[in-house]
PDB file of C-alpha atoms in Angstrom:
ATOM      1  CA  UNK A   1     144.282 144.364 114.664  1.00  0.00           C
ATOM      2  CA  UNK A   2     141.067 144.477 116.697  1.00  0.00           C
ATOM      3  CA  UNK A   3     138.132 146.256 115.130  1.00  0.00           C
ATOM      4  CA  UNK A   4     136.593 149.032 117.245  1.00  0.00           C
ATOM      5  CA  UNK A   5     132.853 149.156 117.833  1.00  0.00           C
ATOM      6  CA  UNK A   6     131.152 152.045 116.149  1.00  0.00           C
ATOM      7  CA  UNK A   7     129.681 154.655 118.525  1.00  0.00           C
ATOM      8  CA  UNK A   8     126.181 153.568 117.536  1.00  0.00           C
ATOM      9  CA  UNK A   9     126.750 150.091 118.990  1.00  0.00           C
ATOM     10  CA  UNK A  10     128.078 151.540 122.227  1.00  0.00           C
ATOM     11  CA  UNK A  11     125.096 153.853 122.555  1.00  0.00           C
ATOM     12  CA  UNK A  12     122.695 150.971 121.924  1.00  0.00           C
ATOM     13  CA  UNK A  13     124.386 148.907 124.628  1.00  0.00           C
ATOM     14  CA  UNK A  14     124.131 151.772 127.110  1.00  0.00           C
ATOM     15  CA  UNK A  15     120.436 152.235 126.349  1.00  0.00           C
ATOM     16  CA  UNK A  16     119.864 148.493 126.712  1.00  0.00           C
ATOM     17  CA  UNK A  17     121.500 148.371 130.148  1.00  0.00           C
ATOM     18  CA  UNK A  18     119.634 151.455 131.330  1.00  0.00           C
ATOM     19  CA  UNK A  19     116.366 149.848 130.235  1.00  0.00           C
ATOM     20  CA  UNK A  20     117.340 146.567 131.875  1.00  0.00           C
ATOM     21  CA  UNK A  21     118.175 148.342 135.123  1.00  0.00           C
ATOM     22  CA  UNK A  22     114.926 150.285 135.295  1.00  0.00           C
ATOM     23  CA  UNK A  23     112.620 147.424 134.353  1.00  0.00           C
ATOM     24  CA  UNK A  24     114.148 144.205 135.599  1.00  0.00           C
ATOM     25  CA  UNK A  25     115.877 145.421 138.720  1.00  0.00           C
ATOM     26  CA  UNK A  26     113.352 147.992 139.849  1.00  0.00           C
ATOM     27  CA  UNK A  27     111.401 147.150 142.969  1.00  0.00           C
ATOM     28  CA  UNK A  28     107.699 147.246 142.453  1.00  0.00           C
ATOM     29  CA  UNK A  29     104.838 146.639 144.802  1.00  0.00           C
ATOM     30  CA  UNK A  30     103.361 143.773 142.802  1.00  0.00           C
ATOM     31  CA  UNK A  31     104.078 140.852 145.085  1.00  0.00           C
ATOM     32  CA  UNK A  32     100.335 140.579 145.705  1.00  0.00           C
ATOM     33  CA  UNK A  33      99.496 140.151 142.031  1.00  0.00           C
ATOM     34  CA  UNK A  34     102.152 137.462 141.636  1.00  0.00           C
ATOM     35  CA  UNK A  35     100.683 135.369 144.425  1.00  0.00           C
ATOM     36  CA  UNK A  36      97.030 136.354 144.279  1.00  0.00           C
ATOM     37  CA  UNK A  37      96.955 137.034 148.027  1.00  0.00           C
ATOM     38  CA  UNK A  38      93.500 138.552 148.498  1.00  0.00           C
ATOM     39  CA  UNK A  39      94.075 139.284 152.210  1.00  0.00           C
ATOM     40  CA  UNK A  40      97.157 141.323 151.314  1.00  0.00           C
ATOM     41  CA  UNK A  41      95.311 143.313 148.652  1.00  0.00           C
ATOM     42  CA  UNK A  42      92.396 144.004 151.007  1.00  0.00           C
ATOM     43  CA  UNK A  43      94.731 144.974 153.859  1.00  0.00           C
ATOM     44  CA  UNK A  44      96.740 147.283 151.637  1.00  0.00           C
ATOM     45  CA  UNK A  45      93.592 148.975 150.346  1.00  0.00           C
ATOM     46  CA  UNK A  46      92.236 149.423 153.885  1.00  0.00           C
ATOM     47  CA  UNK A  47      95.568 150.846 155.057  1.00  0.00           C
ATOM     48  CA  UNK A  48      95.710 153.407 152.248  1.00  0.00           C
ATOM     49  CA  UNK A  49      92.096 154.319 153.014  1.00  0.00           C
ATOM     50  CA  UNK A  50      93.097 155.070 156.620  1.00  0.00           C
ATOM     51  CA  UNK A  51      91.384 152.060 158.194  1.00  0.00           C
ATOM     52  CA  UNK A  52      94.569 150.861 159.875  1.00  0.00           C
ATOM     53  CA  UNK A  53      93.095 148.529 162.499  1.00  0.00           C
ATOM     54  CA  UNK A  54      91.099 146.582 159.927  1.00  0.00           C
ATOM     55  CA  UNK A  55      94.115 146.576 157.612  1.00  0.00           C
ATOM     56  CA  UNK A  56      96.225 144.953 160.309  1.00  0.00           C
ATOM     57  CA  UNK A  57      93.722 142.101 160.645  1.00  0.00           C
ATOM     58  CA  UNK A  58      93.911 141.300 156.931  1.00  0.00           C
ATOM     59  CA  UNK A  59      97.655 141.800 156.692  1.00  0.00           C
ATOM     60  CA  UNK A  60      98.261 139.415 159.594  1.00  0.00           C
ATOM     61  CA  UNK A  61      96.115 136.822 157.798  1.00  0.00           C
ATOM     62  CA  UNK A  62      98.193 137.469 154.715  1.00  0.00           C
ATOM     63  CA  UNK A  63     101.501 136.721 156.438  1.00  0.00           C
ATOM     64  CA  UNK A  64     100.071 133.548 157.977  1.00  0.00           C
ATOM     65  CA  UNK A  65      99.450 132.341 154.421  1.00  0.00           C
ATOM     66  CA  UNK A  66     102.666 133.789 153.000  1.00  0.00           C
ATOM     67  CA  UNK A  67     105.282 134.489 155.702  1.00  0.00           C
ATOM     68  CA  UNK A  68     107.865 135.574 153.111  1.00  0.00           C
ATOM     69  CA  UNK A  69     105.952 138.524 151.673  1.00  0.00           C
ATOM     70  CA  UNK A  70     107.991 141.684 152.381  1.00  0.00           C
ATOM     71  CA  UNK A  71     105.175 143.878 151.052  1.00  0.00           C
ATOM     72  CA  UNK A  72     102.783 142.567 153.720  1.00  0.00           C
ATOM     73  CA  UNK A  73     105.305 143.207 156.497  1.00  0.00           C
ATOM     74  CA  UNK A  74     105.919 146.686 155.089  1.00  0.00           C
ATOM     75  CA  UNK A  75     102.191 147.458 155.121  1.00  0.00           C
ATOM     76  CA  UNK A  76     101.920 146.119 158.689  1.00  0.00           C
ATOM     77  CA  UNK A  77     104.683 148.547 159.607  1.00  0.00           C
ATOM     78  CA  UNK A  78     102.879 151.357 157.785  1.00  0.00           C
ATOM     79  CA  UNK A  79      99.563 150.668 159.548  1.00  0.00           C
ATOM     80  CA  UNK A  80     101.174 150.434 162.969  1.00  0.00           C
ATOM     81  CA  UNK A  81     103.182 153.613 162.362  1.00  0.00           C
ATOM     82  CA  UNK A  82     100.003 155.468 161.460  1.00  0.00           C
ATOM     83  CA  UNK A  83      98.408 154.214 164.705  1.00  0.00           C
ATOM     84  CA  UNK A  84     101.431 155.362 166.722  1.00  0.00           C
ATOM     85  CA  UNK A  85     102.580 151.813 167.508  1.00  0.00           C
ATOM     86  CA  UNK A  86     106.201 152.641 166.801  1.00  0.00           C
ATOM     87  CA  UNK A  87     107.825 149.542 168.309  1.00  0.00           C
ATOM     88  CA  UNK A  88     105.541 147.267 166.312  1.00  0.00           C
ATOM     89  CA  UNK A  89     106.141 149.327 163.192  1.00  0.00           C
ATOM     90  CA  UNK A  90     109.907 148.932 163.590  1.00  0.00           C
ATOM     91  CA  UNK A  91     109.486 145.199 164.093  1.00  0.00           C
ATOM     92  CA  UNK A  92     107.515 144.799 160.872  1.00  0.00           C
ATOM     93  CA  UNK A  93     109.765 147.098 158.859  1.00  0.00           C
ATOM     94  CA  UNK A  94     112.830 145.197 160.021  1.00  0.00           C
ATOM     95  CA  UNK A  95     111.219 141.890 159.044  1.00  0.00           C
ATOM     96  CA  UNK A  96     110.426 143.304 155.592  1.00  0.00           C
ATOM     97  CA  UNK A  97     114.062 144.385 155.212  1.00  0.00           C
ATOM     98  CA  UNK A  98     115.266 140.969 156.393  1.00  0.00           C
ATOM     99  CA  UNK A  99     113.214 139.436 153.584  1.00  0.00           C
ATOM    100  CA  UNK A 100     114.201 142.058 151.018  1.00  0.00           C
ATOM    101  CA  UNK A 101     117.019 144.450 151.997  1.00  0.00           C
ATOM    102  CA  UNK A 102     116.318 146.539 148.884  1.00  0.00           C
ATOM    103  CA  UNK A 103     112.585 147.002 149.487  1.00  0.00           C
ATOM    104  CA  UNK A 104     112.051 150.601 148.425  1.00  0.00           C
ATOM    105  CA  UNK A 105     108.755 151.152 150.225  1.00  0.00           C
ATOM    106  CA  UNK A 106     110.146 149.936 153.518  1.00  0.00           C
ATOM    107  CA  UNK A 107     113.149 152.250 153.310  1.00  0.00           C
ATOM    108  CA  UNK A 108     110.811 155.167 152.676  1.00  0.00           C
ATOM    109  CA  UNK A 109     108.395 154.295 155.476  1.00  0.00           C
ATOM    110  CA  UNK A 110     111.017 153.496 158.113  1.00  0.00           C
ATOM    111  CA  UNK A 111     112.646 156.815 157.195  1.00  0.00           C
ATOM    112  CA  UNK A 112     109.346 158.532 157.923  1.00  0.00           C
ATOM    113  CA  UNK A 113     109.076 156.693 161.245  1.00  0.00           C
ATOM    114  CA  UNK A 114     112.483 158.040 162.239  1.00  0.00           C
ATOM    115  CA  UNK A 115     111.237 161.547 161.440  1.00  0.00           C
ATOM    116  CA  UNK A 116     108.229 160.958 163.714  1.00  0.00           C
ATOM    117  CA  UNK A 117     110.693 160.091 166.460  1.00  0.00           C
ATOM    118  CA  UNK A 118     112.845 163.183 165.803  1.00  0.00           C
ATOM    119  CA  UNK A 119     115.741 161.121 164.488  1.00  0.00           C
ATOM    120  CA  UNK A 120     116.425 162.768 161.134  1.00  0.00           C
ATOM    121  CA  UNK A 121     119.940 161.313 160.845  1.00  0.00           C
ATOM    122  CA  UNK A 122     118.512 157.785 160.939  1.00  0.00           C
ATOM    123  CA  UNK A 123     115.965 158.836 158.332  1.00  0.00           C
ATOM    124  CA  UNK A 124     118.757 160.158 156.132  1.00  0.00           C
ATOM    125  CA  UNK A 125     120.510 156.773 156.290  1.00  0.00           C
ATOM    126  CA  UNK A 126     117.500 155.232 154.582  1.00  0.00           C
ATOM    127  CA  UNK A 127     117.360 158.157 152.165  1.00  0.00           C
ATOM    128  CA  UNK A 128     120.969 157.393 151.168  1.00  0.00           C
ATOM    129  CA  UNK A 129     120.093 153.722 150.692  1.00  0.00           C
ATOM    130  CA  UNK A 130     117.191 154.717 148.440  1.00  0.00           C
ATOM    131  CA  UNK A 131     119.480 157.045 146.528  1.00  0.00           C
ATOM    132  CA  UNK A 132     121.854 154.155 145.868  1.00  0.00           C
ATOM    133  CA  UNK A 133     119.019 151.821 144.859  1.00  0.00           C
ATOM    134  CA  UNK A 134     117.166 154.302 142.643  1.00  0.00           C
ATOM    135  CA  UNK A 135     119.796 155.235 140.081  1.00  0.00           C
ATOM    136  CA  UNK A 136     117.414 157.376 138.087  1.00  0.00           C
ATOM    137  CA  UNK A 137     115.111 158.360 140.915  1.00  0.00           C
ATOM    138  CA  UNK A 138     111.972 156.693 142.180  1.00  0.00           C
ATOM    139  CA  UNK A 139     108.787 157.746 143.921  1.00  0.00           C
ATOM    140  CA  UNK A 140     109.949 156.467 147.322  1.00  0.00           C
ATOM    141  CA  UNK A 141     113.146 158.507 147.113  1.00  0.00           C
ATOM    142  CA  UNK A 142     111.282 161.676 146.119  1.00  0.00           C
ATOM    143  CA  UNK A 143     108.689 161.185 148.837  1.00  0.00           C
ATOM    144  CA  UNK A 144     111.209 160.653 151.636  1.00  0.00           C
ATOM    145  CA  UNK A 145     113.316 163.557 150.397  1.00  0.00           C
ATOM    146  CA  UNK A 146     110.258 165.826 150.546  1.00  0.00           C
ATOM    147  CA  UNK A 147     109.390 164.612 154.067  1.00  0.00           C
ATOM    148  CA  UNK A 148     112.951 165.263 155.276  1.00  0.00           C
ATOM    149  CA  UNK A 149     112.937 168.774 153.777  1.00  0.00           C
ATOM    150  CA  UNK A 150     109.593 169.556 155.417  1.00  0.00           C
ATOM    151  CA  UNK A 151     110.886 168.212 158.715  1.00  0.00           C
ATOM    152  CA  UNK A 152     114.019 170.379 158.475  1.00  0.00           C
ATOM    153  CA  UNK A 153     111.913 173.453 157.691  1.00  0.00           C
ATOM    154  CA  UNK A 154     109.806 172.819 160.766  1.00  0.00           C
ATOM    155  CA  UNK A 155     106.696 172.153 158.733  1.00  0.00           C
ATOM    156  CA  UNK A 156     105.176 169.109 160.343  1.00  0.00           C
ATOM    157  CA  UNK A 157     101.425 169.425 159.708  1.00  0.00           C
ATOM    158  CA  UNK A 158     100.860 165.701 160.170  1.00  0.00           C
ATOM    159  CA  UNK A 159     102.707 162.610 161.204  1.00  0.00           C
ATOM    160  CA  UNK A 160     104.710 161.034 158.454  1.00  0.00           C
TER     161      UNK A 160
END
Protein backbone atom coordinates (compact mmCIF):
# COMPACT_ATOMS: atom_id res chain seq x y z
CA UNK A 1 0.00 0.00 0.00
CA UNK A 2 1.32 3.43 -0.99
CA UNK A 3 1.82 5.92 1.80
CA UNK A 4 0.04 9.26 1.34
CA UNK A 5 1.92 12.52 1.77
CA UNK A 6 0.85 14.49 4.78
CA UNK A 7 -0.88 17.81 4.01
CA UNK A 8 2.14 19.69 5.33
CA UNK A 9 4.36 18.25 2.59
CA UNK A 10 1.84 19.18 -0.08
CA UNK A 11 1.57 22.72 1.22
CA UNK A 12 5.36 23.06 1.29
CA UNK A 13 5.58 21.89 -2.32
CA UNK A 14 2.94 24.41 -3.39
CA UNK A 15 4.77 27.23 -1.63
CA UNK A 16 8.05 26.14 -3.23
CA UNK A 17 6.58 26.19 -6.75
CA UNK A 18 4.91 29.55 -6.18
CA UNK A 19 8.24 30.96 -5.01
CA UNK A 20 10.04 29.38 -7.95
CA UNK A 21 7.53 30.84 -10.39
CA UNK A 22 7.74 34.37 -9.01
CA UNK A 23 11.52 34.52 -8.69
CA UNK A 24 13.03 32.36 -11.39
CA UNK A 25 10.50 32.81 -14.14
CA UNK A 26 9.62 36.44 -13.56
CA UNK A 27 10.80 38.88 -16.19
CA UNK A 28 12.89 41.64 -14.78
CA UNK A 29 14.54 44.59 -16.41
CA UNK A 30 18.06 43.65 -15.34
CA UNK A 31 19.59 42.69 -18.66
CA UNK A 32 21.78 45.78 -18.40
CA UNK A 33 23.29 44.75 -15.08
CA UNK A 34 24.05 41.27 -16.39
CA UNK A 35 26.04 42.62 -19.31
CA UNK A 36 27.31 45.90 -17.91
CA UNK A 37 26.10 47.80 -20.99
CA UNK A 38 26.71 51.42 -19.99
CA UNK A 39 25.10 52.81 -23.17
CA UNK A 40 21.90 50.93 -22.35
CA UNK A 41 21.83 52.21 -18.77
CA UNK A 42 22.46 55.79 -19.90
CA UNK A 43 19.83 55.55 -22.66
CA UNK A 44 17.26 54.09 -20.29
CA UNK A 45 17.90 56.83 -17.73
CA UNK A 46 17.63 59.55 -20.39
CA UNK A 47 14.40 58.03 -21.72
CA UNK A 48 12.78 57.93 -18.28
CA UNK A 49 13.91 61.52 -17.73
CA UNK A 50 12.07 62.54 -20.91
CA UNK A 51 15.16 63.18 -23.04
CA UNK A 52 14.04 60.80 -25.77
CA UNK A 53 16.25 61.98 -28.63
CA UNK A 54 19.42 61.63 -26.58
CA UNK A 55 18.18 58.29 -25.25
CA UNK A 56 17.80 56.99 -28.79
CA UNK A 57 21.44 57.81 -29.55
CA UNK A 58 22.68 55.79 -26.58
CA UNK A 59 20.23 52.95 -27.10
CA UNK A 60 21.27 52.57 -30.74
CA UNK A 61 24.90 52.36 -29.59
CA UNK A 62 23.80 49.75 -27.10
CA UNK A 63 22.23 47.50 -29.73
CA UNK A 64 25.30 47.82 -31.95
CA UNK A 65 27.29 46.31 -29.08
CA UNK A 66 24.59 43.84 -28.05
CA UNK A 67 22.06 43.19 -30.84
CA UNK A 68 20.22 40.57 -28.75
CA UNK A 69 19.18 42.84 -25.88
CA UNK A 70 15.35 42.94 -25.82
CA UNK A 71 15.41 45.63 -23.12
CA UNK A 72 17.30 48.02 -25.41
CA UNK A 73 14.85 47.44 -28.27
CA UNK A 74 11.96 47.96 -25.85
CA UNK A 75 13.42 51.28 -24.67
CA UNK A 76 13.98 52.34 -28.30
CA UNK A 77 10.30 51.63 -28.88
CA UNK A 78 9.38 53.59 -25.75
CA UNK A 79 11.46 56.62 -26.77
CA UNK A 80 10.11 56.64 -30.31
CA UNK A 81 6.53 56.24 -29.06
CA UNK A 82 6.98 59.23 -26.78
CA UNK A 83 8.27 61.25 -29.76
CA UNK A 84 5.28 60.20 -31.87
CA UNK A 85 7.35 58.00 -34.19
CA UNK A 86 4.79 55.22 -34.13
CA UNK A 87 6.11 53.14 -37.04
CA UNK A 88 9.60 53.11 -35.56
CA UNK A 89 8.18 52.29 -32.14
CA UNK A 90 6.32 49.29 -33.57
CA UNK A 91 9.48 48.14 -35.32
CA UNK A 92 11.51 48.20 -32.11
CA UNK A 93 8.77 46.64 -30.00
CA UNK A 94 8.38 43.82 -32.50
CA UNK A 95 12.13 43.20 -32.49
CA UNK A 96 12.08 43.06 -28.67
CA UNK A 97 9.25 40.51 -28.82
CA UNK A 98 11.11 38.50 -31.45
CA UNK A 99 14.03 38.28 -29.02
CA UNK A 100 11.84 37.64 -25.98
CA UNK A 101 8.15 36.89 -26.64
CA UNK A 102 7.44 37.12 -22.90
CA UNK A 103 9.04 40.53 -22.35
CA UNK A 104 6.63 42.15 -19.92
CA UNK A 105 7.69 45.75 -20.51
CA UNK A 106 7.27 45.44 -24.25
CA UNK A 107 3.76 44.03 -23.93
CA UNK A 108 2.83 46.94 -21.69
CA UNK A 109 4.36 49.60 -23.93
CA UNK A 110 3.05 48.24 -27.23
CA UNK A 111 -0.37 48.08 -25.55
CA UNK A 112 -0.05 51.77 -24.75
CA UNK A 113 0.96 52.51 -28.34
CA UNK A 114 -2.22 50.82 -29.56
CA UNK A 115 -4.21 53.07 -27.22
CA UNK A 116 -2.48 56.12 -28.73
CA UNK A 117 -3.67 54.90 -32.12
CA UNK A 118 -7.24 54.32 -30.89
CA UNK A 119 -6.95 50.56 -31.20
CA UNK A 120 -8.03 49.39 -27.75
CA UNK A 121 -8.77 45.83 -28.90
CA UNK A 122 -5.14 45.40 -29.97
CA UNK A 123 -4.07 46.83 -26.62
CA UNK A 124 -6.29 44.32 -24.84
CA UNK A 125 -4.56 41.46 -26.68
CA UNK A 126 -1.31 42.45 -25.00
CA UNK A 127 -3.15 42.90 -21.71
CA UNK A 128 -4.36 39.29 -21.99
CA UNK A 129 -0.81 38.12 -22.73
CA UNK A 130 0.43 39.95 -19.64
CA UNK A 131 -2.37 38.41 -17.61
CA UNK A 132 -1.24 34.95 -18.69
CA UNK A 133 2.42 35.73 -17.98
CA UNK A 134 1.87 37.42 -14.61
CA UNK A 135 0.13 34.71 -12.61
CA UNK A 136 0.10 36.75 -9.44
CA UNK A 137 0.06 40.18 -11.03
CA UNK A 138 2.93 42.43 -12.02
CA UNK A 139 3.53 46.14 -12.40
CA UNK A 140 3.27 46.03 -16.21
CA UNK A 141 -0.12 44.33 -16.03
CA UNK A 142 -1.45 46.84 -13.49
CA UNK A 143 -0.12 49.78 -15.47
CA UNK A 144 -1.62 48.69 -18.79
CA UNK A 145 -4.91 47.83 -17.10
CA UNK A 146 -5.07 51.34 -15.63
CA UNK A 147 -4.26 52.92 -19.02
CA UNK A 148 -7.01 50.88 -20.73
CA UNK A 149 -9.55 51.87 -18.06
CA UNK A 150 -8.62 55.55 -18.41
CA UNK A 151 -8.88 55.26 -22.18
CA UNK A 152 -12.34 53.66 -21.92
CA UNK A 153 -13.49 56.40 -19.54
CA UNK A 154 -12.38 59.04 -22.01
CA UNK A 155 -9.72 60.37 -19.69
CA UNK A 156 -6.72 60.86 -21.90
CA UNK A 157 -4.76 63.71 -20.30
CA UNK A 158 -1.52 62.66 -21.98
CA UNK A 159 -0.25 60.22 -24.52
CA UNK A 160 0.42 56.79 -23.14
